[in-house]
Tab-separated table of C-alpha atoms and ligand atoms in Angstrom:
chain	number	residue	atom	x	y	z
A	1	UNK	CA	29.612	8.630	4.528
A	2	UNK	CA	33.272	7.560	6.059
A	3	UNK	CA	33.831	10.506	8.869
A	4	UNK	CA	37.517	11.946	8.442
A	5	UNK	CA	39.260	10.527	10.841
A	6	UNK	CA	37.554	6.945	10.869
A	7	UNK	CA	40.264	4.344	9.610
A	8	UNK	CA	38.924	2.772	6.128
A	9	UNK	CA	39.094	-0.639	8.034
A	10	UNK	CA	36.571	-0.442	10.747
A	11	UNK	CA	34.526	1.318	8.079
A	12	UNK	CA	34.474	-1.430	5.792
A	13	UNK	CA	33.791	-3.648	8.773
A	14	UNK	CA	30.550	-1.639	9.461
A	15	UNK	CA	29.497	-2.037	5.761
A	16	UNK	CA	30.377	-5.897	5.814
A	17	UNK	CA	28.325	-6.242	8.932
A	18	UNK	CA	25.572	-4.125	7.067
A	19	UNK	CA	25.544	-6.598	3.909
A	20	UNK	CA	24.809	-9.727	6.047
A	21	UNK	CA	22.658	-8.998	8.373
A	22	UNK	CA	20.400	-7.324	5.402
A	23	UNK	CA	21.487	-10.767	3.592
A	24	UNK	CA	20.674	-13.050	6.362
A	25	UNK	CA	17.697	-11.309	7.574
A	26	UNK	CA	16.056	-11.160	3.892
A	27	UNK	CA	16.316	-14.975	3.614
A	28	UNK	CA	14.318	-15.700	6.598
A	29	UNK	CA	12.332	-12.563	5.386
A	30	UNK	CA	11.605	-14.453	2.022
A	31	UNK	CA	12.016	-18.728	3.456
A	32	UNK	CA	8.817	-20.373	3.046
A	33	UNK	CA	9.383	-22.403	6.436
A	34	UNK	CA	11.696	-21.110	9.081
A	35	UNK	CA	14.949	-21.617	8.003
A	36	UNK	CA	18.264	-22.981	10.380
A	37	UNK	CA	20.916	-21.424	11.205
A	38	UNK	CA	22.490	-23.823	8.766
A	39	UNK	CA	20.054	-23.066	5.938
A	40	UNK	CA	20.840	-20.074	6.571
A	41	UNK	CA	24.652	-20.861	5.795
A	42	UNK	CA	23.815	-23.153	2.306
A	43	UNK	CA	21.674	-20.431	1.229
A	44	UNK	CA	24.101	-17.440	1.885
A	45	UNK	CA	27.448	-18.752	1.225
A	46	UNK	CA	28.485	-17.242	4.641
A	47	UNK	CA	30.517	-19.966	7.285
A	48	UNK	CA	28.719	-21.088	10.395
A	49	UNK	CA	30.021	-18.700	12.535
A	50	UNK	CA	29.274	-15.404	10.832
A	51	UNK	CA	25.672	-16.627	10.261
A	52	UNK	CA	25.635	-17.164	14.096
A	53	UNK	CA	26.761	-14.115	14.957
A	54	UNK	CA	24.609	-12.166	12.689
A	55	UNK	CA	21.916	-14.471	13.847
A	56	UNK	CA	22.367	-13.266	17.639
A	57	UNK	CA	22.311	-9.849	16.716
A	58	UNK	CA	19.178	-9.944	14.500
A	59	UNK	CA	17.838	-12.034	17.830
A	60	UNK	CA	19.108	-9.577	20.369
A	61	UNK	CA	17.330	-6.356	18.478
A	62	UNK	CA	14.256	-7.963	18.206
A	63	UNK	CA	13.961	-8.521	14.389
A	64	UNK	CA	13.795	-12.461	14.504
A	65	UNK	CA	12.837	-15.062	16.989
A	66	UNK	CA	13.080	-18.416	17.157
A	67	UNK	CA	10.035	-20.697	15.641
A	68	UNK	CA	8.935	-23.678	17.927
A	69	UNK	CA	11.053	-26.729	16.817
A	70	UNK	CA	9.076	-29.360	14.446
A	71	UNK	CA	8.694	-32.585	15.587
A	72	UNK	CA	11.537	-34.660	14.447
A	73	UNK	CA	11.569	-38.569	14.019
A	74	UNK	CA	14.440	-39.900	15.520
A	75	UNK	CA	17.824	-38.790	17.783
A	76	UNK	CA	19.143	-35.101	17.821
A	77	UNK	CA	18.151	-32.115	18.878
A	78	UNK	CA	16.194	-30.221	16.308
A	79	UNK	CA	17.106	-27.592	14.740
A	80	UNK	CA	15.070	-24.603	15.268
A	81	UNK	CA	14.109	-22.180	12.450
A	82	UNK	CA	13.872	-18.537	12.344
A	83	UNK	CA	10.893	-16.172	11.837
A	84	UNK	CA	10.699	-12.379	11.466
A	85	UNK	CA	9.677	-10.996	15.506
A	86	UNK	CA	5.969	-10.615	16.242
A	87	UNK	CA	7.613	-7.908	18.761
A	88	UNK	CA	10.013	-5.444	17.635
A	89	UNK	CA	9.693	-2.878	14.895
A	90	UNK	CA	6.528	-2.270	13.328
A	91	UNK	CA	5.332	0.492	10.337
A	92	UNK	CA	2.724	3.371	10.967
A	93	UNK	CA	0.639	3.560	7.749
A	94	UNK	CA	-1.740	6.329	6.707
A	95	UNK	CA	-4.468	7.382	4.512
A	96	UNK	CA	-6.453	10.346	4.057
A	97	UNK	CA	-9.291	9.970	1.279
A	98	UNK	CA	-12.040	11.984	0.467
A	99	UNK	CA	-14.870	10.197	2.750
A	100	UNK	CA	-12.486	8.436	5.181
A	101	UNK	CA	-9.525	8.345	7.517
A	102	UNK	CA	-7.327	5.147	7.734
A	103	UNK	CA	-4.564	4.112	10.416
A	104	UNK	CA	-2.976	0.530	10.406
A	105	UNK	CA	0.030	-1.029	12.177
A	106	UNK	CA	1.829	-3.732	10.183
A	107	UNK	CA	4.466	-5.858	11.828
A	108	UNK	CA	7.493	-6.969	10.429
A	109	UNK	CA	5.953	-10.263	9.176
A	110	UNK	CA	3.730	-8.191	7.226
A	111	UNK	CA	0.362	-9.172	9.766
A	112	UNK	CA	-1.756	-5.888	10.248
A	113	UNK	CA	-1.803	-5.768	14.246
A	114	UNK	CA	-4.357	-2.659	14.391
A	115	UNK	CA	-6.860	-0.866	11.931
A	116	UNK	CA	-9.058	1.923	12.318
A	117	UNK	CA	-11.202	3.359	9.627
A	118	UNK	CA	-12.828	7.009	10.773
A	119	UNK	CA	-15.595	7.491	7.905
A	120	UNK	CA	-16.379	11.790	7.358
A	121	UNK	CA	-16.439	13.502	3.970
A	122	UNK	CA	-13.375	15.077	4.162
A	123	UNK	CA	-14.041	17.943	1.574
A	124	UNK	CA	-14.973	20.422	3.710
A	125	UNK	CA	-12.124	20.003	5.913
A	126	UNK	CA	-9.125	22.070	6.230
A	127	UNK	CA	-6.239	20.028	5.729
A	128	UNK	CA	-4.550	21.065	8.881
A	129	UNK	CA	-7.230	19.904	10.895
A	130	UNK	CA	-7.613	16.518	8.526
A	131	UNK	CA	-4.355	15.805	9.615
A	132	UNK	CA	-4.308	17.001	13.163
A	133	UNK	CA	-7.585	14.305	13.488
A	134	UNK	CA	-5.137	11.556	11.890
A	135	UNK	CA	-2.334	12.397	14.642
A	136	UNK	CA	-4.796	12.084	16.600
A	137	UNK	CA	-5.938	8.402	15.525
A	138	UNK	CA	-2.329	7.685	14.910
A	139	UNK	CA	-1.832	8.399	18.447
A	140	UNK	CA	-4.073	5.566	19.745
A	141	UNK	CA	-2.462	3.172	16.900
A	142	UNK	CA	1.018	3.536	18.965
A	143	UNK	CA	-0.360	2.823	22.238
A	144	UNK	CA	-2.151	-0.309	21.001
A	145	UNK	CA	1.039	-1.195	19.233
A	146	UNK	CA	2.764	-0.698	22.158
A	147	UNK	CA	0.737	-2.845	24.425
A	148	UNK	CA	1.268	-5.778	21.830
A	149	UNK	CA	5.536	-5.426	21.906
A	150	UNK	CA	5.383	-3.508	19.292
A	151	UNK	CA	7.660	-0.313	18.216
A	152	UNK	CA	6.647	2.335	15.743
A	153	UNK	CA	9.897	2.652	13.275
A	154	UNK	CA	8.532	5.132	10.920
A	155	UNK	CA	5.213	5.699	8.720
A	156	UNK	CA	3.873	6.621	5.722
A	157	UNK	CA	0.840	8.302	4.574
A	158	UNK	CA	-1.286	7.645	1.509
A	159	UNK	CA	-3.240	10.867	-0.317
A	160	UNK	CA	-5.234	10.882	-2.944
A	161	UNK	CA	-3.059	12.707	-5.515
A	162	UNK	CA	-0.102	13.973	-6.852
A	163	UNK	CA	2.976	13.882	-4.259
A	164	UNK	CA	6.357	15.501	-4.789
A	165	UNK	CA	9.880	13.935	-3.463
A	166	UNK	CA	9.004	16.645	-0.452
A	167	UNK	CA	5.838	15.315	0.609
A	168	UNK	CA	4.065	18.445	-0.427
A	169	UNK	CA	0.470	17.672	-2.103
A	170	UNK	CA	0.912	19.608	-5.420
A	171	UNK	CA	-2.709	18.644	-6.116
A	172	UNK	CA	-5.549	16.648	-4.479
A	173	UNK	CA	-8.489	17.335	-7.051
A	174	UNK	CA	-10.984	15.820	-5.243
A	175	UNK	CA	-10.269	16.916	-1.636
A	176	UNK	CA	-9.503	20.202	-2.983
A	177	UNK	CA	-6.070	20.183	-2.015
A	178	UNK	CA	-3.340	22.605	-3.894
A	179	UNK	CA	0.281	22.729	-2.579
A	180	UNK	CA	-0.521	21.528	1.137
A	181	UNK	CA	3.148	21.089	3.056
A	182	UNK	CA	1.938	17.841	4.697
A	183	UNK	CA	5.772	17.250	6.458
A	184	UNK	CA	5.325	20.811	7.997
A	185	UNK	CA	1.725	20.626	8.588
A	186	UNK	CA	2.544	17.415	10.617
A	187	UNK	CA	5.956	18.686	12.147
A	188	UNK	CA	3.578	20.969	14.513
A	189	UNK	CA	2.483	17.929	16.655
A	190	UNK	CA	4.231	15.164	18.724
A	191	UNK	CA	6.344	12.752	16.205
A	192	UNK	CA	4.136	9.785	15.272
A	193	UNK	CA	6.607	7.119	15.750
A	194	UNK	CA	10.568	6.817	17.375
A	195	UNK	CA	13.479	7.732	15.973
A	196	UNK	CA	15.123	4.985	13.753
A	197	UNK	CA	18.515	6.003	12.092
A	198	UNK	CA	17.865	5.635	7.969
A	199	UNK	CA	14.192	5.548	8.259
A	200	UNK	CA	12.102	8.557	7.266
A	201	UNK	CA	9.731	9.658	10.116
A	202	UNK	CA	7.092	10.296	7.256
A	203	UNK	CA	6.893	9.416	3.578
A	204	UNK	CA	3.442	11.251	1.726
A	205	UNK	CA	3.051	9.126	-1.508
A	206	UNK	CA	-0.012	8.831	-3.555
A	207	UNK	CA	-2.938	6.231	-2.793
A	208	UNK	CA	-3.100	3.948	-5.461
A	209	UNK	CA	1.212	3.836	-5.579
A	210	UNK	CA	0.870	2.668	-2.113
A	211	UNK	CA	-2.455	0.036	-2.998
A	212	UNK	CA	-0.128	-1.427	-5.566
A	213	UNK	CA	2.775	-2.193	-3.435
A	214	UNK	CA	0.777	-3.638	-1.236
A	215	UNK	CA	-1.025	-5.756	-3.196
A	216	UNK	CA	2.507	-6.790	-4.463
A	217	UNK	CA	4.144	-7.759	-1.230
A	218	UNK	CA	0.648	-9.099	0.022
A	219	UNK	CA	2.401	-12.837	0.389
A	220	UNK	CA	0.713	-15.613	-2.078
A	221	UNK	CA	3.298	-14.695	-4.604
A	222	UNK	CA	1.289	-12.914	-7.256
A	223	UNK	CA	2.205	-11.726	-11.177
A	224	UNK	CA	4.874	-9.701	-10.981
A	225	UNK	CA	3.235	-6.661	-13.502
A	226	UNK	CA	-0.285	-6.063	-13.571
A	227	UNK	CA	-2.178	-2.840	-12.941
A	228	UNK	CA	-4.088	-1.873	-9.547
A	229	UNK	CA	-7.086	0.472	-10.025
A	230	UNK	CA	-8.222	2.164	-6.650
A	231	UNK	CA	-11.309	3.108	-7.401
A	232	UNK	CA	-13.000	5.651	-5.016
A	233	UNK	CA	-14.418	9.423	-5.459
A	234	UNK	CA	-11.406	9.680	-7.435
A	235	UNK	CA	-9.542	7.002	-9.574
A	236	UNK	CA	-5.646	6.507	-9.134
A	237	UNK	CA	-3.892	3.397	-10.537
A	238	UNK	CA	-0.556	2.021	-9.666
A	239	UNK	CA	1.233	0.379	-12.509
A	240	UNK	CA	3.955	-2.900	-11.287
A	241	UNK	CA	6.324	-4.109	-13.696
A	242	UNK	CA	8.563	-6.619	-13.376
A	243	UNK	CA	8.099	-6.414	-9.214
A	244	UNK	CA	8.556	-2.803	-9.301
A	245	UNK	CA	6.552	0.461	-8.976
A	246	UNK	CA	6.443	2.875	-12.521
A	247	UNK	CA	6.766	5.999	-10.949
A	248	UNK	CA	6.624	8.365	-13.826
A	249	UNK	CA	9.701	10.728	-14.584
A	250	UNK	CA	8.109	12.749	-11.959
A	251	UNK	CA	6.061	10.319	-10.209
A	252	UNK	CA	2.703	10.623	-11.115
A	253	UNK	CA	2.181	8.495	-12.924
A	254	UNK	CA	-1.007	6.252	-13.202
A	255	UNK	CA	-3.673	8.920	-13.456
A	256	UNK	CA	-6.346	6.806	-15.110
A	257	UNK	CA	-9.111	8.495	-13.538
A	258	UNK	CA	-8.453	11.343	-15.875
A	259	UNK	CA	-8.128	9.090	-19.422
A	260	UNK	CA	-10.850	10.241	-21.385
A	261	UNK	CA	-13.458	7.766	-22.479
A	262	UNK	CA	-15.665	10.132	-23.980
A	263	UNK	CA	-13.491	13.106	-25.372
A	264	UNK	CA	-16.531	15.439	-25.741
A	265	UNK	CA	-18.429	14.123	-22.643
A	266	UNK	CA	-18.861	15.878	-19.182
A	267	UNK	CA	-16.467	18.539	-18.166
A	268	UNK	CA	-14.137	16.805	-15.172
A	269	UNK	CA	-12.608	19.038	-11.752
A	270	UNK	CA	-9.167	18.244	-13.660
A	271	UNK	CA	-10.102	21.128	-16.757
A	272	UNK	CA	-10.696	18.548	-19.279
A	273	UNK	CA	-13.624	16.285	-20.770
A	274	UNK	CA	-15.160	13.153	-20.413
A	275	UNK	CA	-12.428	11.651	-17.754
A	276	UNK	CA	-12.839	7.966	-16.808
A	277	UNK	CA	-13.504	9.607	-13.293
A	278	UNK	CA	-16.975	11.166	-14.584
A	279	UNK	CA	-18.588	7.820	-15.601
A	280	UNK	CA	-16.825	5.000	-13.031
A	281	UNK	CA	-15.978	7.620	-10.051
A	282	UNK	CA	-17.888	6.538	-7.131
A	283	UNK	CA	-19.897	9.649	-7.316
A	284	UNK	CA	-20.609	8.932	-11.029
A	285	UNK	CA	-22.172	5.837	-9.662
A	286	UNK	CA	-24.181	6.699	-7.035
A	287	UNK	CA	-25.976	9.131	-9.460
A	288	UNK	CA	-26.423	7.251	-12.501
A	289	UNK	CA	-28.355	4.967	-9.630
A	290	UNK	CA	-30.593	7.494	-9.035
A	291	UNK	CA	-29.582	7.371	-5.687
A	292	UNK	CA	-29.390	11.209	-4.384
A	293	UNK	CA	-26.599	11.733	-2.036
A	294	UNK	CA	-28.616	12.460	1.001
A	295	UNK	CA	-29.885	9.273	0.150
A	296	UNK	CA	-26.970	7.382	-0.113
A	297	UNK	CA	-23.929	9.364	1.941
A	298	UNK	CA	-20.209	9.042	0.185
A	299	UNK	CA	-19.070	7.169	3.224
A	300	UNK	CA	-21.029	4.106	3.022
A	301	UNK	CA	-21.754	4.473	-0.461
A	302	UNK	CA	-19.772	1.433	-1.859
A	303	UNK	CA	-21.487	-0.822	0.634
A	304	UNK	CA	-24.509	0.252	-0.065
A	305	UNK	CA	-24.418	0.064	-3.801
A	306	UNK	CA	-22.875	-3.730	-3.040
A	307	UNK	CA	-26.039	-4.590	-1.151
A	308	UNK	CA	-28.670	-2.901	-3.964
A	309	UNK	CA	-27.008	-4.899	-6.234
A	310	UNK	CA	-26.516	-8.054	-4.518
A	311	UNK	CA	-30.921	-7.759	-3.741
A	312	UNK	CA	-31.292	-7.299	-7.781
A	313	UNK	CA	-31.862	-3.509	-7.586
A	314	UNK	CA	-31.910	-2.956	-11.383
A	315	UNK	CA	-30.951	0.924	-11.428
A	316	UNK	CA	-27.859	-0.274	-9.779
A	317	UNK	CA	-27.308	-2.923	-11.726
A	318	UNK	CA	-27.428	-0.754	-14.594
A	319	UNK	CA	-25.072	2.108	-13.202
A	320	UNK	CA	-22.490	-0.780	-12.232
A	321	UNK	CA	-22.703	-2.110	-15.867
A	322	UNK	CA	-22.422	1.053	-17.227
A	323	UNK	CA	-19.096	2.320	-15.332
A	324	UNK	CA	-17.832	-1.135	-15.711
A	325	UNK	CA	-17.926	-0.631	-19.280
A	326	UNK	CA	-16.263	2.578	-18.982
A	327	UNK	CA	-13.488	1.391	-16.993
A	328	UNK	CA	-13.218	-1.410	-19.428
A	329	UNK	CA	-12.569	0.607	-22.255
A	330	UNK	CA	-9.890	2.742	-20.017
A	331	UNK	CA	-8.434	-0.358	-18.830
A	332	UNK	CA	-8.160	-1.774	-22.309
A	333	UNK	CA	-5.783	0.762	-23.616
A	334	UNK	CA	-3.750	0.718	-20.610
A	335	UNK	CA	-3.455	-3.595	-21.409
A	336	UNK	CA	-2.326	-2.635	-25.125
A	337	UNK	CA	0.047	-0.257	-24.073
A	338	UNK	CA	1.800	-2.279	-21.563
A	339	UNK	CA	1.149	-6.066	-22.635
A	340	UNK	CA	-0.485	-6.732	-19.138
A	341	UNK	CA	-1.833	-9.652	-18.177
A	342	UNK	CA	-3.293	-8.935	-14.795
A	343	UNK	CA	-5.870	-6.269	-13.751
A	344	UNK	CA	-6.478	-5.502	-9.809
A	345	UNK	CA	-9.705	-3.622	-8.371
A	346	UNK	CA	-8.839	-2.172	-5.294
A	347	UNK	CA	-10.264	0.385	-2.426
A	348	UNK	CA	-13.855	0.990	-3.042
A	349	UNK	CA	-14.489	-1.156	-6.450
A	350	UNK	CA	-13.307	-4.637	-4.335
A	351	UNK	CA	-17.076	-4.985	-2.981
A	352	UNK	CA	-18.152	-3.978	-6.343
A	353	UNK	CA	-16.053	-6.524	-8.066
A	354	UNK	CA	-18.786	-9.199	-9.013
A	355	UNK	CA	-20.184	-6.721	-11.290
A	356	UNK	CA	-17.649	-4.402	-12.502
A	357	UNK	CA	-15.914	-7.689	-13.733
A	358	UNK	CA	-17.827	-8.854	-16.964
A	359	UNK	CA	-17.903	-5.739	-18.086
A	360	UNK	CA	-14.528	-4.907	-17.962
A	361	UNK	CA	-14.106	-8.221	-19.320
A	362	UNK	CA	-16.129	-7.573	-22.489
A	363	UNK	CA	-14.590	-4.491	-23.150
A	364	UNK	CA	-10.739	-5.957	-23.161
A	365	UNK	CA	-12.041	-9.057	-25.326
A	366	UNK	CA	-13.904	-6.455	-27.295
A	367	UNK	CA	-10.366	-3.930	-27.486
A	368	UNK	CA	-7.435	-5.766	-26.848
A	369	UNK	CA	-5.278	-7.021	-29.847
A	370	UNK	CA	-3.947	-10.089	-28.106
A	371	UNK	CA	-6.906	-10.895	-26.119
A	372	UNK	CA	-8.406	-14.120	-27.807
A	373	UNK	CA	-4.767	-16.238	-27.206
A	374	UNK	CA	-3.653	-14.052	-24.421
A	375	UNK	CA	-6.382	-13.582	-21.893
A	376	UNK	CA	-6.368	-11.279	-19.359
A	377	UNK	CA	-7.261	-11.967	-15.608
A	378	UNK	CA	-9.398	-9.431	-13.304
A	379	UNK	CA	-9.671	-9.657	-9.858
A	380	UNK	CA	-10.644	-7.758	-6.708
A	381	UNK	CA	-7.854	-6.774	-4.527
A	382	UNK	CA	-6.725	-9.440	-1.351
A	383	UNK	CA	-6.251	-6.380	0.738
A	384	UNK	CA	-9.810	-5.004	1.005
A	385	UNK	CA	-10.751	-1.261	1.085
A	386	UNK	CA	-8.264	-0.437	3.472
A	387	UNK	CA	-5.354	-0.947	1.315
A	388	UNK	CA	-3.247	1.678	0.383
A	389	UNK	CA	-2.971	2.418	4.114
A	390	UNK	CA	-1.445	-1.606	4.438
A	391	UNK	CA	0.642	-0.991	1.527
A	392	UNK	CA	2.013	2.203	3.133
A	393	UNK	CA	2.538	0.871	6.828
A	394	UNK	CA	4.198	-2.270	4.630
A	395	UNK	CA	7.001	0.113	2.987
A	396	UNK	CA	8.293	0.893	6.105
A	397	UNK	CA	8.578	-2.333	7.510
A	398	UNK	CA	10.262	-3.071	4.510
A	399	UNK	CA	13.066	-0.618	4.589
A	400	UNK	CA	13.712	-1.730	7.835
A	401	UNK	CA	13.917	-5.235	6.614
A	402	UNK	CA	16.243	-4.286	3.695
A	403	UNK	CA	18.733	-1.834	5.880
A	404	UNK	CA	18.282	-3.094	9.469
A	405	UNK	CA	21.080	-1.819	10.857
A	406	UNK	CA	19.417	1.867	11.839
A	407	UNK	CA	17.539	0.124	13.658
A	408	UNK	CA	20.114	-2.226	15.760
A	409	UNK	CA	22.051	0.501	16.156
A	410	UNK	CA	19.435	2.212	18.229
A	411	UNK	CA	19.235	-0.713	20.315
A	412	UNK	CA	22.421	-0.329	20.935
B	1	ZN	ZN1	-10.308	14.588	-15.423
């Protein structure tokens, strides 16, 4: 917003400056080999000069850096090509989930610099101290950051359930959260990360939203709609089209966990019957294995069942076929619905993969209209188990990467 007494001039200079530095730095952002300051030019429509300029600025706060210089055949200096900094800003990203706690740092180039995993059930937990053990995680994240040149510029955390544009957790079914104020909660200790102008110190989104976007901006360049299933205790999906997240009117959208697959079946912690969640949950799982939970503790359960299977255990192989199927038959009306041609397993069903697969296959081949000249691909998530917190550390860097100029201008 233009203050009252600012001429309209050197506000339109601000915004001009804005526009290319966000244009200049999302070229080398999206270049497939460091790009020159003349690329840079061609591929902007900008002079020389201006790309220069903008160039030293993006240099001078740390968001580029200059690439080593390719051999060149011949006379001339070469030119040297531009790369997003391996110092500079960096995202803080999140995740509380029923059995585990997850902290990454992403960099601007999208590399994850530090991960820690904390494995508890988290169900008995009040959320307050949930969250004070994350700040508490978080807080060695930021110092490890730090000794790599790295600056926190904002976070985000991923729960497992519905989110509102406030951050508070209307519902968490299977943590047991109702209404928990996670931006207050969290205001009551240290901030997690430094102050950037135009980036939030803390977005709370759900799980699988924050899977999906990661899986999207993950690098190979993927489909640009398909549907991510996170499959843990619970089961979120996110649903990309057309490079972008489906939010829902009121974004919560992608509840498959809760589609019915047998309307009459077992009674689910959401009020209704027969939910997806009841037959392909990772609980579901673990007891259609026979495998008691003393036995077999939620927090390494996925490996576990992963290992059972891989040695031919045929109890698991059975439970695995069985909530495959399940999830096919969800996963199929989700693919008629949308026309998708790409399914994702993410979070706990990636190790499970090999043998959720042919099942799910059989059931879209089985349920899908356009399935015999249209086939549909499923896969196991690039990002391993760990990925909604990626995807959430990855929206920040993002931001910054779209509207860099917060951050310059705390550089000074
Ligand atoms: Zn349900």
């Amino acid at each position: 917003m233009r203050p009252a007494n600012a001429p309209a001039g050197a506000v339109r200079q601000g915004s001009l400056r804005e526009l290319n530095l966000a244009l200049v730095l999302g070229r080398i952002a999206a270049a497939d080999r460091p790009p020159s300051r003349a690329d840079l030019a061609a591929a902007t429509g900008l002079t020389r000069a201006t790309v220069s300029a903008v160039v030293e600025d993006l240099l001078a706060g740390r968001l580029v850096s200059e690439a080593d210089p390719a051999p060149r055949a011949g006379a001339g200096r070469p030119a040297r090509g531009l790369v997003l900094a391996d110092q500079g800003p960096a995202g803080l990203g999140l995740e509380i989930n029923v059995d585990y706690l997850a902290v990454c740092v992403v960099d601007l180039a999208g590399q994850v610099r530090h991960r820690t995993v904390h494995r508890a059930d988290l169900r008995p937990v009040d959320p307050a101290d949930a969250l004070a053990h994350l700040v508490e995680l978080a807080g060695r994240a930021r110092a490890d950051a730090a000794r790599q040149g790295l600056t926190l510029a904002g976070a985000a955390l991923a729960v497992p359930g519905l989110v509102d544009d406030a951050g508070l957790v209307r519902l968490a079914p299977n943590l047991g959260w109702r209404d928990v104020p996670v931006p207050a909660l969290l205001a009551a200790h240290a901030p997690l990360t430094e102050h950037v102008p135009g980036v939030p110190a803390l977005v709370v989104d759900n799980e699988a939203n924050l899977a999906a976007l990661g899986e999207l901006h993950s690098g190979s360049p993927g489909p640009a709609s398909f549907l991510h299933i996170s499959g843990e205790v619970g089961i979120g999906a996110g649903i990309v089209l057309d490079g972008a997240l489906f939010r829902g009117v009121r974004g919560f959208s992608g509840e498959i966990g809760h589609l019915p697959v047998h309307p009459q079946g077992r009674p689910c912690r959401c009020g209704g019957r027969g939910c997806l969640e009841q037959y392909a949950g990772q609980e579901a799982i673990v007891a259609a294995a026979g495998l008691a939970q003393a036995e077999l503790p939620a927090d390494t359960a996925t490996v576990r069942l992963a290992e059972l299977a891989e040695a031919g255990d045929t109890a698991v192989l059975r439970a695995l076929g069985d909530a495959g199927t399940a999830l096919g038959v969800a996963v199929a009306g989700v693919v008629n619905l949308l026309d998708l041609d790409t399914v994702v397993l993410g979070g706990g069903y990636a190790p499970l993969a090999p043998w959720l697969c042919p099942p799910v296959l059989a059931e879209i081949a089985a349920r899908v209209l356009t399935a015999a000249w249209s086939p549909v691909t499923v896969r196991p998530s690039t990002l391993g188990a760990e990925a909604a917190a990626v995807g959430a550390a990855g929206s920040v860097v993002r931001r910054i990467v779209a509207r860099p100029g917060g951050w310059l201008a705390r550089c000074g």
